[in-house]
Tab-separated table of N, CA, C and O in Angstrom:
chain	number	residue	atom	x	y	z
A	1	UNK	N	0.835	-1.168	0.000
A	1	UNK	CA	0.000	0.000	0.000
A	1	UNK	C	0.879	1.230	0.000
A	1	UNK	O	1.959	1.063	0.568
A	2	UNK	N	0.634	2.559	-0.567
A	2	UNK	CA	1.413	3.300	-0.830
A	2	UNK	C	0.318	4.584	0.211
A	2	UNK	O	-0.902	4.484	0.332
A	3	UNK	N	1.011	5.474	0.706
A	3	UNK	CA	0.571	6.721	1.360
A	3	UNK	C	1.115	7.997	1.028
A	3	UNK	O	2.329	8.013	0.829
A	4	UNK	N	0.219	9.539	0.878
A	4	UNK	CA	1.351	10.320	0.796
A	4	UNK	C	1.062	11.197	1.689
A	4	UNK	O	0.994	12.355	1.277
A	5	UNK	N	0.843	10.989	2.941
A	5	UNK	CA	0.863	11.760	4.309
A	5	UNK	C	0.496	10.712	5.162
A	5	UNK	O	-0.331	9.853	4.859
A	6	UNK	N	1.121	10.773	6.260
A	6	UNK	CA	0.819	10.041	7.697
A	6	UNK	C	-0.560	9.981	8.213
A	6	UNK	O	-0.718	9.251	9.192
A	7	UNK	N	-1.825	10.745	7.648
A	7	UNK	CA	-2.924	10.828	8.178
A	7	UNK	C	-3.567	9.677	6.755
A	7	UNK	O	-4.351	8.771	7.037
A	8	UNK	N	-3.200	9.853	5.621
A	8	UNK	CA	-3.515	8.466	4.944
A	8	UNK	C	-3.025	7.212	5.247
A	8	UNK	O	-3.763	6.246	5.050
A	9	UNK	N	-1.886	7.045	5.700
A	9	UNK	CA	-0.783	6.078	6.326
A	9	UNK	C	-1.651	5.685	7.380
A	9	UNK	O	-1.617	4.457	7.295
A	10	UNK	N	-2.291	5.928	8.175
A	10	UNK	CA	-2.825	5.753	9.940
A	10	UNK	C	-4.198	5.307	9.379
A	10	UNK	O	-4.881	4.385	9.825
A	11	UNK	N	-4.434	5.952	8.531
A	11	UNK	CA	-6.537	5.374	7.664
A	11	UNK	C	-5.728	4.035	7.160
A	11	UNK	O	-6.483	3.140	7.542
A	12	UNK	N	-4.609	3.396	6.512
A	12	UNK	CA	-4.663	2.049	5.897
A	12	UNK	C	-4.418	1.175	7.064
A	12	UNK	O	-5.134	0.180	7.172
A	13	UNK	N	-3.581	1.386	7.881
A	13	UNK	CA	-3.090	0.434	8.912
A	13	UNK	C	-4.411	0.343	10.286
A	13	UNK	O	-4.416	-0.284	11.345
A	14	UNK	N	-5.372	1.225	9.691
A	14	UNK	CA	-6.687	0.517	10.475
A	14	UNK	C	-7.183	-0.843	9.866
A	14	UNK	O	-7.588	-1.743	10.601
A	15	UNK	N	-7.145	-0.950	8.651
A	15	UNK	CA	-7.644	-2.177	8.135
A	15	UNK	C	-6.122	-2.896	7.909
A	15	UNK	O	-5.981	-3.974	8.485
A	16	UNK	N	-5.411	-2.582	7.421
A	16	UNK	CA	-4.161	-4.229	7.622
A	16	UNK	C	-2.910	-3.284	8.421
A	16	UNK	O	-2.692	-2.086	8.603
A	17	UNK	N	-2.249	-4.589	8.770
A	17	UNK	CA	-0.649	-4.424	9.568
A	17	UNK	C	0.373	-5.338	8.567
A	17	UNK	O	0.526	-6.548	8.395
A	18	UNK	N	0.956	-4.184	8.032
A	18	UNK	CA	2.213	-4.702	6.845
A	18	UNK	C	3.427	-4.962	7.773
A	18	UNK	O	3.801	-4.332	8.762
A	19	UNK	N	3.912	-6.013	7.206
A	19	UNK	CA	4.955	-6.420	7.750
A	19	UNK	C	6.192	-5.362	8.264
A	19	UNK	O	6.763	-5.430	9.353
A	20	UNK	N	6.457	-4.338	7.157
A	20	UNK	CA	7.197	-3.722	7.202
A	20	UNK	C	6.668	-2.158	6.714
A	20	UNK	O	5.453	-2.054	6.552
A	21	UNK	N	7.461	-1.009	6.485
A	21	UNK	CA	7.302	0.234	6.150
A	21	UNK	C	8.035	1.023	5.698
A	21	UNK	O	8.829	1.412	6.554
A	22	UNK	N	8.216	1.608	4.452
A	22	UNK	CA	9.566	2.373	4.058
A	22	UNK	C	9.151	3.905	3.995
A	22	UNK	O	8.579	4.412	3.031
A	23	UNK	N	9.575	4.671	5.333
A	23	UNK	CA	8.781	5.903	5.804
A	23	UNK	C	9.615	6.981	5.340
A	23	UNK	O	10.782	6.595	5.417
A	24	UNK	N	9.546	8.285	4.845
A	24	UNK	CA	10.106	9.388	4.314
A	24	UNK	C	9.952	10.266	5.220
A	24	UNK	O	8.865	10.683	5.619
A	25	UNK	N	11.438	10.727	5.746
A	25	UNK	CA	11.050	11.443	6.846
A	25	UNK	C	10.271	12.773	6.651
A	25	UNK	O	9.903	13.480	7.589
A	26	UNK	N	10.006	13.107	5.019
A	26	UNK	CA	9.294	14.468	5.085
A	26	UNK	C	8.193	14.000	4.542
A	26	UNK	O	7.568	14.752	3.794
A	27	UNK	N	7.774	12.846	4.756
A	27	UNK	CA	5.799	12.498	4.689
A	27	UNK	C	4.992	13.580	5.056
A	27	UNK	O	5.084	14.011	6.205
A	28	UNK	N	3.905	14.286	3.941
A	28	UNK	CA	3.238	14.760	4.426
A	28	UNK	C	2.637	14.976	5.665
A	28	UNK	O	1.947	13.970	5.503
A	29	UNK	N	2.332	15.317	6.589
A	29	UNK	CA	1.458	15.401	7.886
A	29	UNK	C	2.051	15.699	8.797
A	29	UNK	O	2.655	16.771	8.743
A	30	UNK	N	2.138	14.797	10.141
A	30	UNK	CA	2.846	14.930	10.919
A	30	UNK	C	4.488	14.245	10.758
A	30	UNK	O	4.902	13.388	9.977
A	31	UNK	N	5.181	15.009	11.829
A	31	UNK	CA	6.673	14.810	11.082
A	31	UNK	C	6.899	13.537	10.961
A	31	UNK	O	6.385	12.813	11.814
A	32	UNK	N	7.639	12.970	9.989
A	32	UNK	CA	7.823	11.853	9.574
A	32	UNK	C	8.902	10.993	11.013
A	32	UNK	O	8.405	10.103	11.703
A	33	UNK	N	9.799	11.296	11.139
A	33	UNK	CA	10.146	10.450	12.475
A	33	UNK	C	9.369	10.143	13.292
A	33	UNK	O	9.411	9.015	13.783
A	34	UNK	N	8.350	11.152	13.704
A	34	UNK	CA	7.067	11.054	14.969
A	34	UNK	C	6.462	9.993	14.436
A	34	UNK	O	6.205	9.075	15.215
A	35	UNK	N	6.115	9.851	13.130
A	35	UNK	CA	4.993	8.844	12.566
A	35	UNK	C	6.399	7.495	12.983
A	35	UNK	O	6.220	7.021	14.104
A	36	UNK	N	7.193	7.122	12.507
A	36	UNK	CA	7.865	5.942	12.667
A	36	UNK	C	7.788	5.893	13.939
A	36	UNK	O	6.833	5.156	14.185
A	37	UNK	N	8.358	6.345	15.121
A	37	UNK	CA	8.287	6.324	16.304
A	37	UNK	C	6.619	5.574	17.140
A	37	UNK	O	6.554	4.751	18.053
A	38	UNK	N	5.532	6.230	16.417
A	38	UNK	CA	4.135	6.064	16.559
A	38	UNK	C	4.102	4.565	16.221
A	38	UNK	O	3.765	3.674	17.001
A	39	UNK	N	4.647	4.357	14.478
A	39	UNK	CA	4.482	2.376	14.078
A	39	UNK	C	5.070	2.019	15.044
A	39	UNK	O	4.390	1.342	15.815
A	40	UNK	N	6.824	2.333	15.538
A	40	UNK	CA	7.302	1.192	16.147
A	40	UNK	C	6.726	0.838	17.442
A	40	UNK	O	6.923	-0.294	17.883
A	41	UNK	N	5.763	2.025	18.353
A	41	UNK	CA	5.087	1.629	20.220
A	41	UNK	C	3.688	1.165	19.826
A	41	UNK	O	2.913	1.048	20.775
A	42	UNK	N	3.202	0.873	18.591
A	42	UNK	CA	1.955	0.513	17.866
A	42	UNK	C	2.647	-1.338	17.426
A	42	UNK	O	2.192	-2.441	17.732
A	43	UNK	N	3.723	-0.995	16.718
A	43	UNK	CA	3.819	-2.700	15.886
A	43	UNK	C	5.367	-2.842	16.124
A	43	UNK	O	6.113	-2.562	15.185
A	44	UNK	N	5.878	-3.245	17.280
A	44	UNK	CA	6.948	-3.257	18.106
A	44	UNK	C	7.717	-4.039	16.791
A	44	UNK	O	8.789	-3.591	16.384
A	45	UNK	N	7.120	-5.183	16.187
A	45	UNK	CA	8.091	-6.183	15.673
A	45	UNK	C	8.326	-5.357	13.870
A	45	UNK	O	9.299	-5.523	13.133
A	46	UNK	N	7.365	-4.690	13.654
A	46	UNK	CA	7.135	-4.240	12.485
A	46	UNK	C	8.596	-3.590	11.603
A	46	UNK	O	9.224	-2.610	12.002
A	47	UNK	N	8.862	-4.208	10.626
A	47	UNK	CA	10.414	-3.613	9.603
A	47	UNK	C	10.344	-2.072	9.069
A	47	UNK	O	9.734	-1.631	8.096
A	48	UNK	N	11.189	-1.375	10.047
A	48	UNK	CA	10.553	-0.270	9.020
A	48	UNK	C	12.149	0.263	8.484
A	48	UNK	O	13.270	-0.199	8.694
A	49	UNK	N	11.769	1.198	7.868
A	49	UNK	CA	13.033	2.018	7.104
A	49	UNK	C	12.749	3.162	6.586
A	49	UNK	O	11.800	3.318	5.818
A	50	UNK	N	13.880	4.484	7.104
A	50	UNK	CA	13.817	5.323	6.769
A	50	UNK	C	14.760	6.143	5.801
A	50	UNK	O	15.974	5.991	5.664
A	51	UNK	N	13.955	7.021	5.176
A	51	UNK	CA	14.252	7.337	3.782
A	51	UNK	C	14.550	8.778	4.153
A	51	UNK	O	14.029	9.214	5.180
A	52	UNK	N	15.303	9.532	3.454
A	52	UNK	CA	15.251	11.000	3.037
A	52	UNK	C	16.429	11.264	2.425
A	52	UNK	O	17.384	10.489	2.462
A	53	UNK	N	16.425	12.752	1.623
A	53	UNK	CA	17.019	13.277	0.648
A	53	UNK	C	18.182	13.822	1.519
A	53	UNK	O	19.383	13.613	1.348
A	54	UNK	N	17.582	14.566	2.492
A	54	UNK	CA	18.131	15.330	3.217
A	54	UNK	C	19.144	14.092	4.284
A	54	UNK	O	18.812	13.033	4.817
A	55	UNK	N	20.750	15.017	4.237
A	55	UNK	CA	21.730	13.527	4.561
A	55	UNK	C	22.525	13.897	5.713
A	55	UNK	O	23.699	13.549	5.844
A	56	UNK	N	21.662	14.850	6.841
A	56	UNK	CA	23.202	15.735	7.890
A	56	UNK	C	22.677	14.343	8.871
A	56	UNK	O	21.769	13.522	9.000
A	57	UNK	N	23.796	14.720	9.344
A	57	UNK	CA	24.345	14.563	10.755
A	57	UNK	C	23.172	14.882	11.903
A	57	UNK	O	23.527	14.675	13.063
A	58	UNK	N	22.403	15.154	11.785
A	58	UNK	CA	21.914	15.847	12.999
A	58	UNK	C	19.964	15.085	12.810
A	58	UNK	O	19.161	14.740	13.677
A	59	UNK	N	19.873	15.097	11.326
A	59	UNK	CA	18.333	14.428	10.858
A	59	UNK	C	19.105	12.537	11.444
A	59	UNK	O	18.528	11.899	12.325
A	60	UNK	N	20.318	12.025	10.785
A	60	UNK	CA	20.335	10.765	10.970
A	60	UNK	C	20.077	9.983	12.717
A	60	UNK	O	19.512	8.951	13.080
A	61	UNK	N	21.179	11.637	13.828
A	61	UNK	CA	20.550	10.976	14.821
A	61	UNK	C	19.182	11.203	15.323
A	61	UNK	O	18.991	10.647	16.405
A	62	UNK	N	17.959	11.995	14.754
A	62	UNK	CA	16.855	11.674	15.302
A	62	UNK	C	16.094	10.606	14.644
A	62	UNK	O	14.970	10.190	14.924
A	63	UNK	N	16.810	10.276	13.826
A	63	UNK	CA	16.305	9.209	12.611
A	63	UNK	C	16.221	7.823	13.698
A	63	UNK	O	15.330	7.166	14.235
A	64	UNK	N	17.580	7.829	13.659
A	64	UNK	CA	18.237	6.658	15.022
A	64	UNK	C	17.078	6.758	16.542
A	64	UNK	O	16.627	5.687	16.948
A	65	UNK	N	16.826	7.580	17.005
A	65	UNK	CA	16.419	7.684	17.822
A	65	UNK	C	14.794	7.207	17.485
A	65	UNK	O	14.095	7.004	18.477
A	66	UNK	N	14.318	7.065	16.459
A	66	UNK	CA	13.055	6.542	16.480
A	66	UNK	C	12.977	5.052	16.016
A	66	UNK	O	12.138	4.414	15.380
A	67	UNK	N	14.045	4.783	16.520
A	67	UNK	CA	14.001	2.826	15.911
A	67	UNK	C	13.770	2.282	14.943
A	67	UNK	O	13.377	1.116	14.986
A	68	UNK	N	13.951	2.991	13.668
A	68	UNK	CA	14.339	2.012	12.759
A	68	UNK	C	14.635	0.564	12.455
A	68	UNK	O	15.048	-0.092	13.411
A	69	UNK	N	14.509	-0.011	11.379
A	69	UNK	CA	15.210	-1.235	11.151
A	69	UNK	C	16.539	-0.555	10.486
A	69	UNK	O	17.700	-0.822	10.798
A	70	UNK	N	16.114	0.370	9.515
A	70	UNK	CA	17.442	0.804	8.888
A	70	UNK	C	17.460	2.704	8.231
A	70	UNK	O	16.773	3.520	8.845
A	71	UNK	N	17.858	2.923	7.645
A	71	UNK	CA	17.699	4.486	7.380
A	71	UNK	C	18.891	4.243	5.966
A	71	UNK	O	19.846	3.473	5.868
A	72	UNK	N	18.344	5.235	5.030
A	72	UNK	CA	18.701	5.650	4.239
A	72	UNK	C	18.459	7.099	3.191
A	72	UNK	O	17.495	7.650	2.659
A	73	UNK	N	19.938	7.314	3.271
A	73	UNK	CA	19.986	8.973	3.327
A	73	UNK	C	20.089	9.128	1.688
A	73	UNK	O	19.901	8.123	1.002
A	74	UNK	N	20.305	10.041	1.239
A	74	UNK	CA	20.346	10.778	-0.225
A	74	UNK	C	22.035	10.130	-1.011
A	74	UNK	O	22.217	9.784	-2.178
A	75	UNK	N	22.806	10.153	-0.129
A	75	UNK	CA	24.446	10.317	-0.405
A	75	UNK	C	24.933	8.968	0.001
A	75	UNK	O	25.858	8.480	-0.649
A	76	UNK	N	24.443	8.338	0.956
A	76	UNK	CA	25.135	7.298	1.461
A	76	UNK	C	24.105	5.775	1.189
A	76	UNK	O	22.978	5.712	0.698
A	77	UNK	N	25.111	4.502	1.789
A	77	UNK	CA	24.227	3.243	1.654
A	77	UNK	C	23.087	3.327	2.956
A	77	UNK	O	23.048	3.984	3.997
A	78	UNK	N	22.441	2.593	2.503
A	78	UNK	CA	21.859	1.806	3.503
A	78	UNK	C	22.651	1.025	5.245
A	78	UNK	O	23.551	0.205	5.423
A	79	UNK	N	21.773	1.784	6.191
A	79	UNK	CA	22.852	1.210	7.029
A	79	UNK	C	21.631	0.573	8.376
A	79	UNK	O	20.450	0.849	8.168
A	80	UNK	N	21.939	-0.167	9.557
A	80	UNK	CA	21.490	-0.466	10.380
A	80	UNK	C	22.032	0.515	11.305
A	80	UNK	O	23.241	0.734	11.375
A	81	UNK	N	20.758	1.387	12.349
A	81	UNK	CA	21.293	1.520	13.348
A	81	UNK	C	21.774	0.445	14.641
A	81	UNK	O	21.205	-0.597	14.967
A	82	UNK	N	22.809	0.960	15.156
A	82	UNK	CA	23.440	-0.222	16.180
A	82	UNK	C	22.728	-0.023	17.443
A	82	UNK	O	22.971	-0.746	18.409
């Protein structure tokens, strides 16, 4: 299922729970980390991954801080937070 704001995102996951989620931290709506943060105390086991263009230092650690499975920035690979 595809969303393009967190308030469409929150209307699909009333009717199913996807395994996983590949979230953009500048999703329409509410801020996109808040929304990942929201899946992961909602669907503890749930895969998610975060996306954005934008590649500092300072977006990756609040990125980290909302539990990810993984994050991926504009410039760099794909990485796991530790």
């Amino acid at each position: 299922l595809a969303a393009t704001s967190t308030r469409d995102a929150s209307a699909h996951l009333s009717s199913v729970v996807p395994d996983a989620a590949i979230v953009d931290v500048f999703l329409g709506g509410e801020d996109g980390l808040e929304f990942v943060s929201s899946l992961r105390r909602r669907f503890p086991t749930m895969g998610i991954v975060v996306i954005s263009l934008e590649d500092t230092e300072s977006l990756a650690k609040k990125a980290i801080a909302s539990a990810p499975a993984a994050i991926i920035g504009a410039s760099s690979r794909a990485c796991a937070p530790a």
